[in-house]
mmCIF file of C-alpha atoms and ligand atoms in Angstrom:
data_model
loop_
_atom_site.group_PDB
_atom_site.id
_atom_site.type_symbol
_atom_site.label_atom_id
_atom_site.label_comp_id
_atom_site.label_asym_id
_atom_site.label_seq_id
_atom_site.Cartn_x
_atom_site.Cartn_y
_atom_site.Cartn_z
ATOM 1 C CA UNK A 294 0.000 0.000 0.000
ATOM 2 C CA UNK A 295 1.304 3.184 -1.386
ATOM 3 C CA UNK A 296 1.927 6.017 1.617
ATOM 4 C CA UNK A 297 -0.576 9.328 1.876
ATOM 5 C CA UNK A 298 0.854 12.516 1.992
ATOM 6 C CA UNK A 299 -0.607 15.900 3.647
ATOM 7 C CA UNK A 300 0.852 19.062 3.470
ATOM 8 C CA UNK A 301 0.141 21.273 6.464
ATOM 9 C CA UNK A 302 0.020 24.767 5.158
ATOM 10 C CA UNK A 303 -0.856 28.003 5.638
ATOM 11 C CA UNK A 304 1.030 31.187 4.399
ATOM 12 C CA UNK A 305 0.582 32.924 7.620
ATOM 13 C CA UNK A 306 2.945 32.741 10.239
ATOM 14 C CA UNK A 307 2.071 31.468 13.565
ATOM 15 C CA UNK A 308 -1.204 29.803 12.867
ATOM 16 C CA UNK A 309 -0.374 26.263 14.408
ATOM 17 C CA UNK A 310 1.119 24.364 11.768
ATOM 18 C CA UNK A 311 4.108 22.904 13.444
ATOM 19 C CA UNK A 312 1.851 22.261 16.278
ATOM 20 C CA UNK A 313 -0.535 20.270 14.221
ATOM 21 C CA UNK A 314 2.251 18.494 12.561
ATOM 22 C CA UNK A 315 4.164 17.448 15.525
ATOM 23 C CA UNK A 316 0.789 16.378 17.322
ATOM 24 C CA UNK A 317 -0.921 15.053 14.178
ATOM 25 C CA UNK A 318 2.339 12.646 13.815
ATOM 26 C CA UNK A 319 2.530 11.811 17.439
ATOM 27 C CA UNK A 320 -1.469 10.664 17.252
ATOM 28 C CA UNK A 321 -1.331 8.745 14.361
ATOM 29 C CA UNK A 322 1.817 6.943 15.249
ATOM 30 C CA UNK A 323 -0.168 6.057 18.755
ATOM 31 C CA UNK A 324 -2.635 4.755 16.912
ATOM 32 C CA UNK A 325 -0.576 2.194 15.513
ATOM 33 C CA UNK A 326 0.279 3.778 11.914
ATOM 34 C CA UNK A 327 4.013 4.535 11.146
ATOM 35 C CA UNK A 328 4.441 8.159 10.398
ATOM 36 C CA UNK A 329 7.427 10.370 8.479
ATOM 37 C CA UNK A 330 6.960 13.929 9.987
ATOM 38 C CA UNK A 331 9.511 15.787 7.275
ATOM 39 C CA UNK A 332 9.885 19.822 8.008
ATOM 40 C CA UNK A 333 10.141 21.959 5.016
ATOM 41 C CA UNK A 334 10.669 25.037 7.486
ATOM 42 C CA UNK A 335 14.182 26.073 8.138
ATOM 43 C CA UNK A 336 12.928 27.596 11.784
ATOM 44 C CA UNK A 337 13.589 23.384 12.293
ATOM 45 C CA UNK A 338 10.286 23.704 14.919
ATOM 46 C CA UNK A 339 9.544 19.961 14.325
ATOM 47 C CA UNK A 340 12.960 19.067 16.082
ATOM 48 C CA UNK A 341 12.325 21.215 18.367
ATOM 49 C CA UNK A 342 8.969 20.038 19.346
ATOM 50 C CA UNK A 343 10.175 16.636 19.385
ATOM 51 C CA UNK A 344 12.980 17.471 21.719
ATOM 52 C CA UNK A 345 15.817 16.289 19.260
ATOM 53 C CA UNK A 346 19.143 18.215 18.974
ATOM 54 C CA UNK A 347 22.518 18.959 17.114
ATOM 55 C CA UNK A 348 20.852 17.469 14.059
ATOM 56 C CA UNK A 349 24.053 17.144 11.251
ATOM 57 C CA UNK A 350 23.258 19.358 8.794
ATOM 58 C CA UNK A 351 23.894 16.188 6.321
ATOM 59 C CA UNK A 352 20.796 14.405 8.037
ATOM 60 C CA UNK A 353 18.611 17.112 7.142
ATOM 61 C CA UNK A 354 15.802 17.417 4.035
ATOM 62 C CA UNK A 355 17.247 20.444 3.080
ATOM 63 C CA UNK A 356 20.616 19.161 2.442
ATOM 64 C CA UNK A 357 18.726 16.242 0.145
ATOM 65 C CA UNK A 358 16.250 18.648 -1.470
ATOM 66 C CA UNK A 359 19.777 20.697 -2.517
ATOM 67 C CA UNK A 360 22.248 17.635 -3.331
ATOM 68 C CA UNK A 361 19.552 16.422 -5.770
ATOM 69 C CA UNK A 362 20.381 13.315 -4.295
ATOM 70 C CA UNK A 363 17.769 10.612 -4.984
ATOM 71 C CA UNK A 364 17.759 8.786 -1.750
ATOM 72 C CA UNK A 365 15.714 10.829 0.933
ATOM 73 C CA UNK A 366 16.512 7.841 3.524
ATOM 74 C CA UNK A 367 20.014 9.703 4.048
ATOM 75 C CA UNK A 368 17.868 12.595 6.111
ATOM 76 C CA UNK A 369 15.380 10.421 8.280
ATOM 77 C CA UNK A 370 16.187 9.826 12.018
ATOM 78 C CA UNK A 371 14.628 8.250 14.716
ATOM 79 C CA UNK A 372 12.807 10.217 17.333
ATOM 80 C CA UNK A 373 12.993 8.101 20.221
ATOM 81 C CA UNK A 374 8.987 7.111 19.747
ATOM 82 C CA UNK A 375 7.805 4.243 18.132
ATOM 83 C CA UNK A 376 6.442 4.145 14.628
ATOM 84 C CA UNK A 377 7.666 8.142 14.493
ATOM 85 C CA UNK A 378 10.380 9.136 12.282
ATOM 86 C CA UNK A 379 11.835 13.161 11.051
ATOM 87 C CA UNK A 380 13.289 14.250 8.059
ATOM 88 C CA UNK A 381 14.750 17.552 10.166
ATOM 89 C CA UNK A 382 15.258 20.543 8.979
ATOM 90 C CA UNK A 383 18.653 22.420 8.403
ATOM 91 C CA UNK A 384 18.291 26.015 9.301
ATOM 92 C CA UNK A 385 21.365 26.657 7.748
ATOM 93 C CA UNK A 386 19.864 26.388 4.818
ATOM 94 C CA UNK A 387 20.493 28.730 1.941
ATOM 95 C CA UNK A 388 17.500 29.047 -0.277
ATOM 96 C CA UNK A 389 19.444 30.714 -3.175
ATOM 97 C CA UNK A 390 20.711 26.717 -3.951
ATOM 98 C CA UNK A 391 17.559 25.556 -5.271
ATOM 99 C CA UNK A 392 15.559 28.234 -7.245
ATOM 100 C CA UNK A 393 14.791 26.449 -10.631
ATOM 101 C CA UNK A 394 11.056 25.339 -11.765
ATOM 102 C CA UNK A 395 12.652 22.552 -13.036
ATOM 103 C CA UNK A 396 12.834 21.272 -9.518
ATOM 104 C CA UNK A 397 9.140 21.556 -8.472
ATOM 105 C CA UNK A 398 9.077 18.038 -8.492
ATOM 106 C CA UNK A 399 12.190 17.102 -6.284
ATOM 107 C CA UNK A 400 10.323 16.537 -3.159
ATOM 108 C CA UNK A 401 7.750 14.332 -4.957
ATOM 109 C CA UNK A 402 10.158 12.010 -6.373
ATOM 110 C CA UNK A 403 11.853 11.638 -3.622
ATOM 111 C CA UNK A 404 8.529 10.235 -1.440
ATOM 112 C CA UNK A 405 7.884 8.232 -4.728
ATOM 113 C CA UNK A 406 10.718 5.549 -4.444
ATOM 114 C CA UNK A 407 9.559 1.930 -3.074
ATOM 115 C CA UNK A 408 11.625 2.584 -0.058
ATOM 116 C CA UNK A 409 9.896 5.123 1.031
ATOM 117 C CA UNK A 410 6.395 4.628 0.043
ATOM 118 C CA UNK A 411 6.554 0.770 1.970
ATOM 119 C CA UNK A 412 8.009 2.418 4.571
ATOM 120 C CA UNK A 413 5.292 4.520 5.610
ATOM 121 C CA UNK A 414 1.451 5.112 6.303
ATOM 122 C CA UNK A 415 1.497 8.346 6.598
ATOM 123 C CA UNK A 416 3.620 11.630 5.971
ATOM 124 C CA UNK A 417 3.350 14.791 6.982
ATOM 125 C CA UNK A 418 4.743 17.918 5.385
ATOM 126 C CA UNK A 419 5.459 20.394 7.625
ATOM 127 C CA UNK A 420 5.638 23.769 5.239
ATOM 128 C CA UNK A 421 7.109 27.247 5.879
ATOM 129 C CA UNK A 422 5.029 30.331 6.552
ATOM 130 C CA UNK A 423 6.012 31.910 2.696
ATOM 131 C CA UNK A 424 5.135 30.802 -0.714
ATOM 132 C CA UNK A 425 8.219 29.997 -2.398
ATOM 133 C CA UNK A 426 10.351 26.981 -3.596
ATOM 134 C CA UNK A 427 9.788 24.264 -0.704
ATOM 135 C CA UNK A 428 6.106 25.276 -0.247
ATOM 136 C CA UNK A 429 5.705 24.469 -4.231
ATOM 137 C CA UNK A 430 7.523 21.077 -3.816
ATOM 138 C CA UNK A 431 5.313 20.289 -0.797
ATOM 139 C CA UNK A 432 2.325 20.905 -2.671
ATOM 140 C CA UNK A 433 3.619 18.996 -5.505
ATOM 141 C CA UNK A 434 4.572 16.078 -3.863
ATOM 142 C CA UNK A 435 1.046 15.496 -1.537
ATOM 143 C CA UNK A 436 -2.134 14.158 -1.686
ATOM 144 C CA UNK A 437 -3.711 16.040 1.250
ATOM 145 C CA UNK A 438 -3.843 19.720 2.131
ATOM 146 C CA UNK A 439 -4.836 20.281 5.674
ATOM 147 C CA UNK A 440 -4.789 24.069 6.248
ATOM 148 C CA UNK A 441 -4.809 25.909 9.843
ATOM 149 C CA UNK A 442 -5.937 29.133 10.997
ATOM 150 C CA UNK A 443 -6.061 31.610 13.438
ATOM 151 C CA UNK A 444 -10.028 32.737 13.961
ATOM 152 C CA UNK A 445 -9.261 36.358 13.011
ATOM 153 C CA UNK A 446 -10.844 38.696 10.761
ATOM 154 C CA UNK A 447 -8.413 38.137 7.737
ATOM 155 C CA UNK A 448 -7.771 34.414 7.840
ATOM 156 C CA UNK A 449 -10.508 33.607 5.241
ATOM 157 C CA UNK A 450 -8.441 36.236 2.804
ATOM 158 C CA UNK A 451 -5.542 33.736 3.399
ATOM 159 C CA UNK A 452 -6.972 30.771 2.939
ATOM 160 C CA UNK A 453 -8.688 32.304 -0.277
ATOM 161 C CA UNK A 454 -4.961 33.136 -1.315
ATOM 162 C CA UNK A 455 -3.998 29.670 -0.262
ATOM 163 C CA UNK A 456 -6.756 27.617 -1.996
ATOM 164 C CA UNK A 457 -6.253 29.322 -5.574
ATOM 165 C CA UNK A 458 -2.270 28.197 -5.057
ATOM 166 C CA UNK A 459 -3.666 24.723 -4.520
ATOM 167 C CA UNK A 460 -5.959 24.669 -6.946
ATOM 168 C CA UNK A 461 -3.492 25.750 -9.832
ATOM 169 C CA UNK A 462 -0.500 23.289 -8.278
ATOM 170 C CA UNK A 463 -3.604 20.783 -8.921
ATOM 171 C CA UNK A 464 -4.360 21.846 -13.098
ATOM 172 C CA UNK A 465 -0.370 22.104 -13.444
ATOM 173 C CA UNK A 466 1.353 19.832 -11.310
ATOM 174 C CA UNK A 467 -0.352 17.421 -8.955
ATOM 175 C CA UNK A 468 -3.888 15.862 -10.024
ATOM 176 C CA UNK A 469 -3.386 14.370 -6.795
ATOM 177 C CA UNK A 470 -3.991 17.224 -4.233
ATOM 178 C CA UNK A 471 -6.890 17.335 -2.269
ATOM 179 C CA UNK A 472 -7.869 20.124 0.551
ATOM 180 C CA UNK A 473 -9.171 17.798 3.371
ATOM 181 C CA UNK A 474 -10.021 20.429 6.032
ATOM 182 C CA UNK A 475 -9.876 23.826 7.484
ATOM 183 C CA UNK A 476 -8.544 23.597 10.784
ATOM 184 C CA UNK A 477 -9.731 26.654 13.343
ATOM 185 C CA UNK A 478 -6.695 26.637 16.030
ATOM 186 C CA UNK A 479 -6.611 28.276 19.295
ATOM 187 C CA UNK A 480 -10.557 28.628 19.175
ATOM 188 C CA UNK A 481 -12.313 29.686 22.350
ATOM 189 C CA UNK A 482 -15.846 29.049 21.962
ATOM 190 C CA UNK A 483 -16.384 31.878 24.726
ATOM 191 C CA UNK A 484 -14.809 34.582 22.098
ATOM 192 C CA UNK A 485 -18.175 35.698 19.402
ATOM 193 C CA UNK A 486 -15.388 36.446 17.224
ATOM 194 C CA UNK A 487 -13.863 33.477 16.643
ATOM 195 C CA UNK A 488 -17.638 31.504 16.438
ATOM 196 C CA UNK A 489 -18.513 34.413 13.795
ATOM 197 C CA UNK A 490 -15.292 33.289 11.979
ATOM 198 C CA UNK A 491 -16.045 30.096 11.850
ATOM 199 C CA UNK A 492 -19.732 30.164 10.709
ATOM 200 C CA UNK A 493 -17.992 32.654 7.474
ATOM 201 C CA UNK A 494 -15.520 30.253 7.420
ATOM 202 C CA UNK A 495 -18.193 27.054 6.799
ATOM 203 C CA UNK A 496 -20.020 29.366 4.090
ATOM 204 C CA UNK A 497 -17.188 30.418 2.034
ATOM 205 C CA UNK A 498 -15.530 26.957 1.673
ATOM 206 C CA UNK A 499 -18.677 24.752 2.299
ATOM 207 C CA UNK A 500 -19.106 22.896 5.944
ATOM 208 C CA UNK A 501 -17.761 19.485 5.218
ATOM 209 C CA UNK A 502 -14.360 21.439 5.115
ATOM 210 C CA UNK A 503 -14.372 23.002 8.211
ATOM 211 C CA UNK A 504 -12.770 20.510 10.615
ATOM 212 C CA UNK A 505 -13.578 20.502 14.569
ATOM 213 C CA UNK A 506 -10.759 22.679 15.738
ATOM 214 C CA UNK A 507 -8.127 22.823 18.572
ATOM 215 C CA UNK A 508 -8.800 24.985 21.404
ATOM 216 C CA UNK A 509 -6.556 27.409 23.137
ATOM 217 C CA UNK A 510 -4.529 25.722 25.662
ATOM 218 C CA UNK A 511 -1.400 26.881 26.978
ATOM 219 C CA UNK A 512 -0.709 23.040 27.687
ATOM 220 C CA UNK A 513 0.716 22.363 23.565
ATOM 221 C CA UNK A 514 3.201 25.796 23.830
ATOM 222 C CA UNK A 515 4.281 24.133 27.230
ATOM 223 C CA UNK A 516 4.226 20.866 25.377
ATOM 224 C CA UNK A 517 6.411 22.320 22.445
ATOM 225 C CA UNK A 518 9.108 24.021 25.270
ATOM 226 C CA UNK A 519 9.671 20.864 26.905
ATOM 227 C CA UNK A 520 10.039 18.787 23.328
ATOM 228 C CA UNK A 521 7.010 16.606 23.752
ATOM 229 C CA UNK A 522 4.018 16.080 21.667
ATOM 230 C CA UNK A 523 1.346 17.046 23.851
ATOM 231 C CA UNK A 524 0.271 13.252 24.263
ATOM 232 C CA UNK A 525 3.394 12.538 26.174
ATOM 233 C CA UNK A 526 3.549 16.098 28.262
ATOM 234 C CA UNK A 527 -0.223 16.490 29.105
ATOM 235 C CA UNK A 528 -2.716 12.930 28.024
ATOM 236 C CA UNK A 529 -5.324 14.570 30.191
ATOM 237 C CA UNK A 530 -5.584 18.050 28.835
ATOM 238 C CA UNK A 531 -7.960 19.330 25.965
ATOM 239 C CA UNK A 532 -5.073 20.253 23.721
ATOM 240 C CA UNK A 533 -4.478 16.735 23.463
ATOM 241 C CA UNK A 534 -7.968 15.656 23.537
ATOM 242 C CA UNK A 535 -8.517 17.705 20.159
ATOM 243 C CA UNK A 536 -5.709 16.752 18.518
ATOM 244 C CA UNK A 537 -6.727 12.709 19.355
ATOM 245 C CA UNK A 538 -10.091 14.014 17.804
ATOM 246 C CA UNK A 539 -8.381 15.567 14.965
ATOM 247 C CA UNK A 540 -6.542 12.599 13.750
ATOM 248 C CA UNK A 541 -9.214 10.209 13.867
ATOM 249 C CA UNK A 542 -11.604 12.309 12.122
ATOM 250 C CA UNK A 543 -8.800 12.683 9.113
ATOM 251 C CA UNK A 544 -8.672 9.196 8.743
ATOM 252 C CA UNK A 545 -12.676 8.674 8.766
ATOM 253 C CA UNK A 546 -12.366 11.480 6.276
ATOM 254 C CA UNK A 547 -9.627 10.049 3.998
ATOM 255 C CA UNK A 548 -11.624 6.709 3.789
ATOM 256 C CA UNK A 549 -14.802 8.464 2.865
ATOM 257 C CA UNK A 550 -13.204 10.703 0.333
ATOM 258 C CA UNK A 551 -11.005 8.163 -0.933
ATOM 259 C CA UNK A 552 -7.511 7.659 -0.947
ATOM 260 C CA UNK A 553 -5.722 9.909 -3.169
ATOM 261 C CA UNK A 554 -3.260 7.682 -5.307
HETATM 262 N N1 LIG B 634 -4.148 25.532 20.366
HETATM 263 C C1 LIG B 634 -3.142 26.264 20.878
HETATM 264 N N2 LIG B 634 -3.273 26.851 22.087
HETATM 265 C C2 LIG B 634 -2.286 27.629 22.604
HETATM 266 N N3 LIG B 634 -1.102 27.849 21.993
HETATM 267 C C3 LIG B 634 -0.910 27.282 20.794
HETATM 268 C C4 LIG B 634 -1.898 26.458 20.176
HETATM 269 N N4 LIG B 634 -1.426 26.041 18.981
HETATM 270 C C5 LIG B 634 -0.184 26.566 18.861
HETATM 271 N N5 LIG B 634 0.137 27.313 19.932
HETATM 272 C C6 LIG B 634 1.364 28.092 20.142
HETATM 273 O O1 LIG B 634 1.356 29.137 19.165
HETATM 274 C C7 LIG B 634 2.643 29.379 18.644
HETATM 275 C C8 LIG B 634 2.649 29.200 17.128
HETATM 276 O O2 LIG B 634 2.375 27.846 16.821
HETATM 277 P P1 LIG B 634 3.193 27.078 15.689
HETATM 278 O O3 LIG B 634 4.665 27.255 15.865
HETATM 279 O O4 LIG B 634 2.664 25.695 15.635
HETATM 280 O O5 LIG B 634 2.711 27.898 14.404
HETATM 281 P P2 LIG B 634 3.321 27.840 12.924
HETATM 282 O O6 LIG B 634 2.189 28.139 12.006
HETATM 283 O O7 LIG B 634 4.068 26.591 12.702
HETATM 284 O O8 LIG B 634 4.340 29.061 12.969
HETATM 285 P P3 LIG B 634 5.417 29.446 11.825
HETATM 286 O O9 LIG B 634 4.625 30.055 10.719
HETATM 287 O O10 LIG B 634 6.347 30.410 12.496
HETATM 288 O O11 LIG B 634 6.084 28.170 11.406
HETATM 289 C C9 LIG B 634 3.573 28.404 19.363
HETATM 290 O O12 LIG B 634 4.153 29.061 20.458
HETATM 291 C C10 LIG B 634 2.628 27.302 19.850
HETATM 292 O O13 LIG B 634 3.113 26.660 21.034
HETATM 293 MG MG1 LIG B 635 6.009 26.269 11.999
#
């Protein structure tokens, strides 16, 4: 069985991606799938939020992505969890080294060898908060498109900006790619705001996209300082409750919608 791949994405900084990566990974590889988190961002937050450290810069996606080495296996380490592996990022990393369109499809070809694709369930793109080269290759290379926002009054301008990028990578590059969900992060149901920006949300991009969302908790940025996934810092606290909820409901959601390759 060939592996899925979802980009988490969102060209707005600070918005929960790494947090839904890290957690997202952590969930699925507790429920028993094996899971490649690989972090397109040079900030290297994945690491981070895994606790790992002094990462060679030769174990790193970047320094595969730029080699134009074929064999992504080079950059994938073990993070001390079962059935959890990272493709770190170097934030060394020089963008300037791999600016050609030639090399949208780097990332995809990679993922594509038998190695990797047996290897794996599931992986999960972590993305950068730009639009540039690695976003492109992530976009390229996935099946999924799992975007999260911030309940504020212009995140439905950038998911609008968002969706049209996915939606031409889609005609040009990747038949493949599918938006699965909008993902409301750091909701408080007690803010009108954020309910308000939710119901616009559910009309602009239809309902069925509009996931159940992770609620403020202060428990995943302690989570993130200490290195843990939120399932190993704090079972017991909402954060993690959502984020259990969030990964079953993409897999119910995967099946129903079929899978993408
Ligand atoms: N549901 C939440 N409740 C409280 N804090 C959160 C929640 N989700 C994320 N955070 C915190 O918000 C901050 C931004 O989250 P995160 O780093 O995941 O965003 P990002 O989109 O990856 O950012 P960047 O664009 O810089 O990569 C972090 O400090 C994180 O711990
Ligand atoms: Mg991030």
């Amino acid at each position: 069985m060939s592996a899925q791949v979802l980009v988490v994405s969102n060209r707005k900084g600070g918005v929960g991606k790494s947090t839904t990566s890290v957690n997202l990974a952590a969930h699925w590889a507790a429920l028993g799938l094996r899971v490649l988190l690989l972090d397109l961002d040079t900030q290297g937050h994945c690491a981070v939020g895994l606790g790992l450290k002094n990462i060679p810069p030769k174990q790193t996606i970047h320094h595969v992505l730029a080699g134009n080495k074929a064999d992504l296996t080079t950059a994938i380490i073990q993070t001390g969890r079962e059935r959890l592996w990272l493709a770190p990022a170097d934030p060394m990393f020089e963008h300037s080294l791999i600016v050609s369109d030639d090399k949208l499809r780097t990332l995809k070809n990679l993922l594509s060898t038998d190695a990797v694709q047996e290897q794996y369930d599931f992986i999960i793109l972590d993305t950068p908060p730009s639009l540039d080269f690695l976003l492109l290759n992530a976009l390229s290379a996935a099946n999924w498109a799992l975007i999260p926002f911030l309940p504020h009054a212009l995140a439905a301008e950038g998911v609008r900006q968002l969706s049209r990028i996915l939606f031409k990578v889609a005609m040009q590059q990747n038949a493949n790619l599918r938006l699965v969900g909008l993902l409301p992060v750091m909701l408080d149901s007690r803010i009108g705001l954020h309910r308000t920006i939710c119901d616009e949300m559910a009309k602009q991009f239809g309902s069925q996209r509009l996931l159940a969302g992770i609620r403020n908790d202060i428990k995943l940025a302690e989570a993130f300082a200490c290195g843990k996934p939120v399932l190993e810092h704090a079972p017991a606290s909402r954060g993690n409750a959502d984020y259990r909820q969030l990964a079953e409901q993409l897999l119910l959601l995967f099946e129903a919608q079929g899978r993408g390759r």
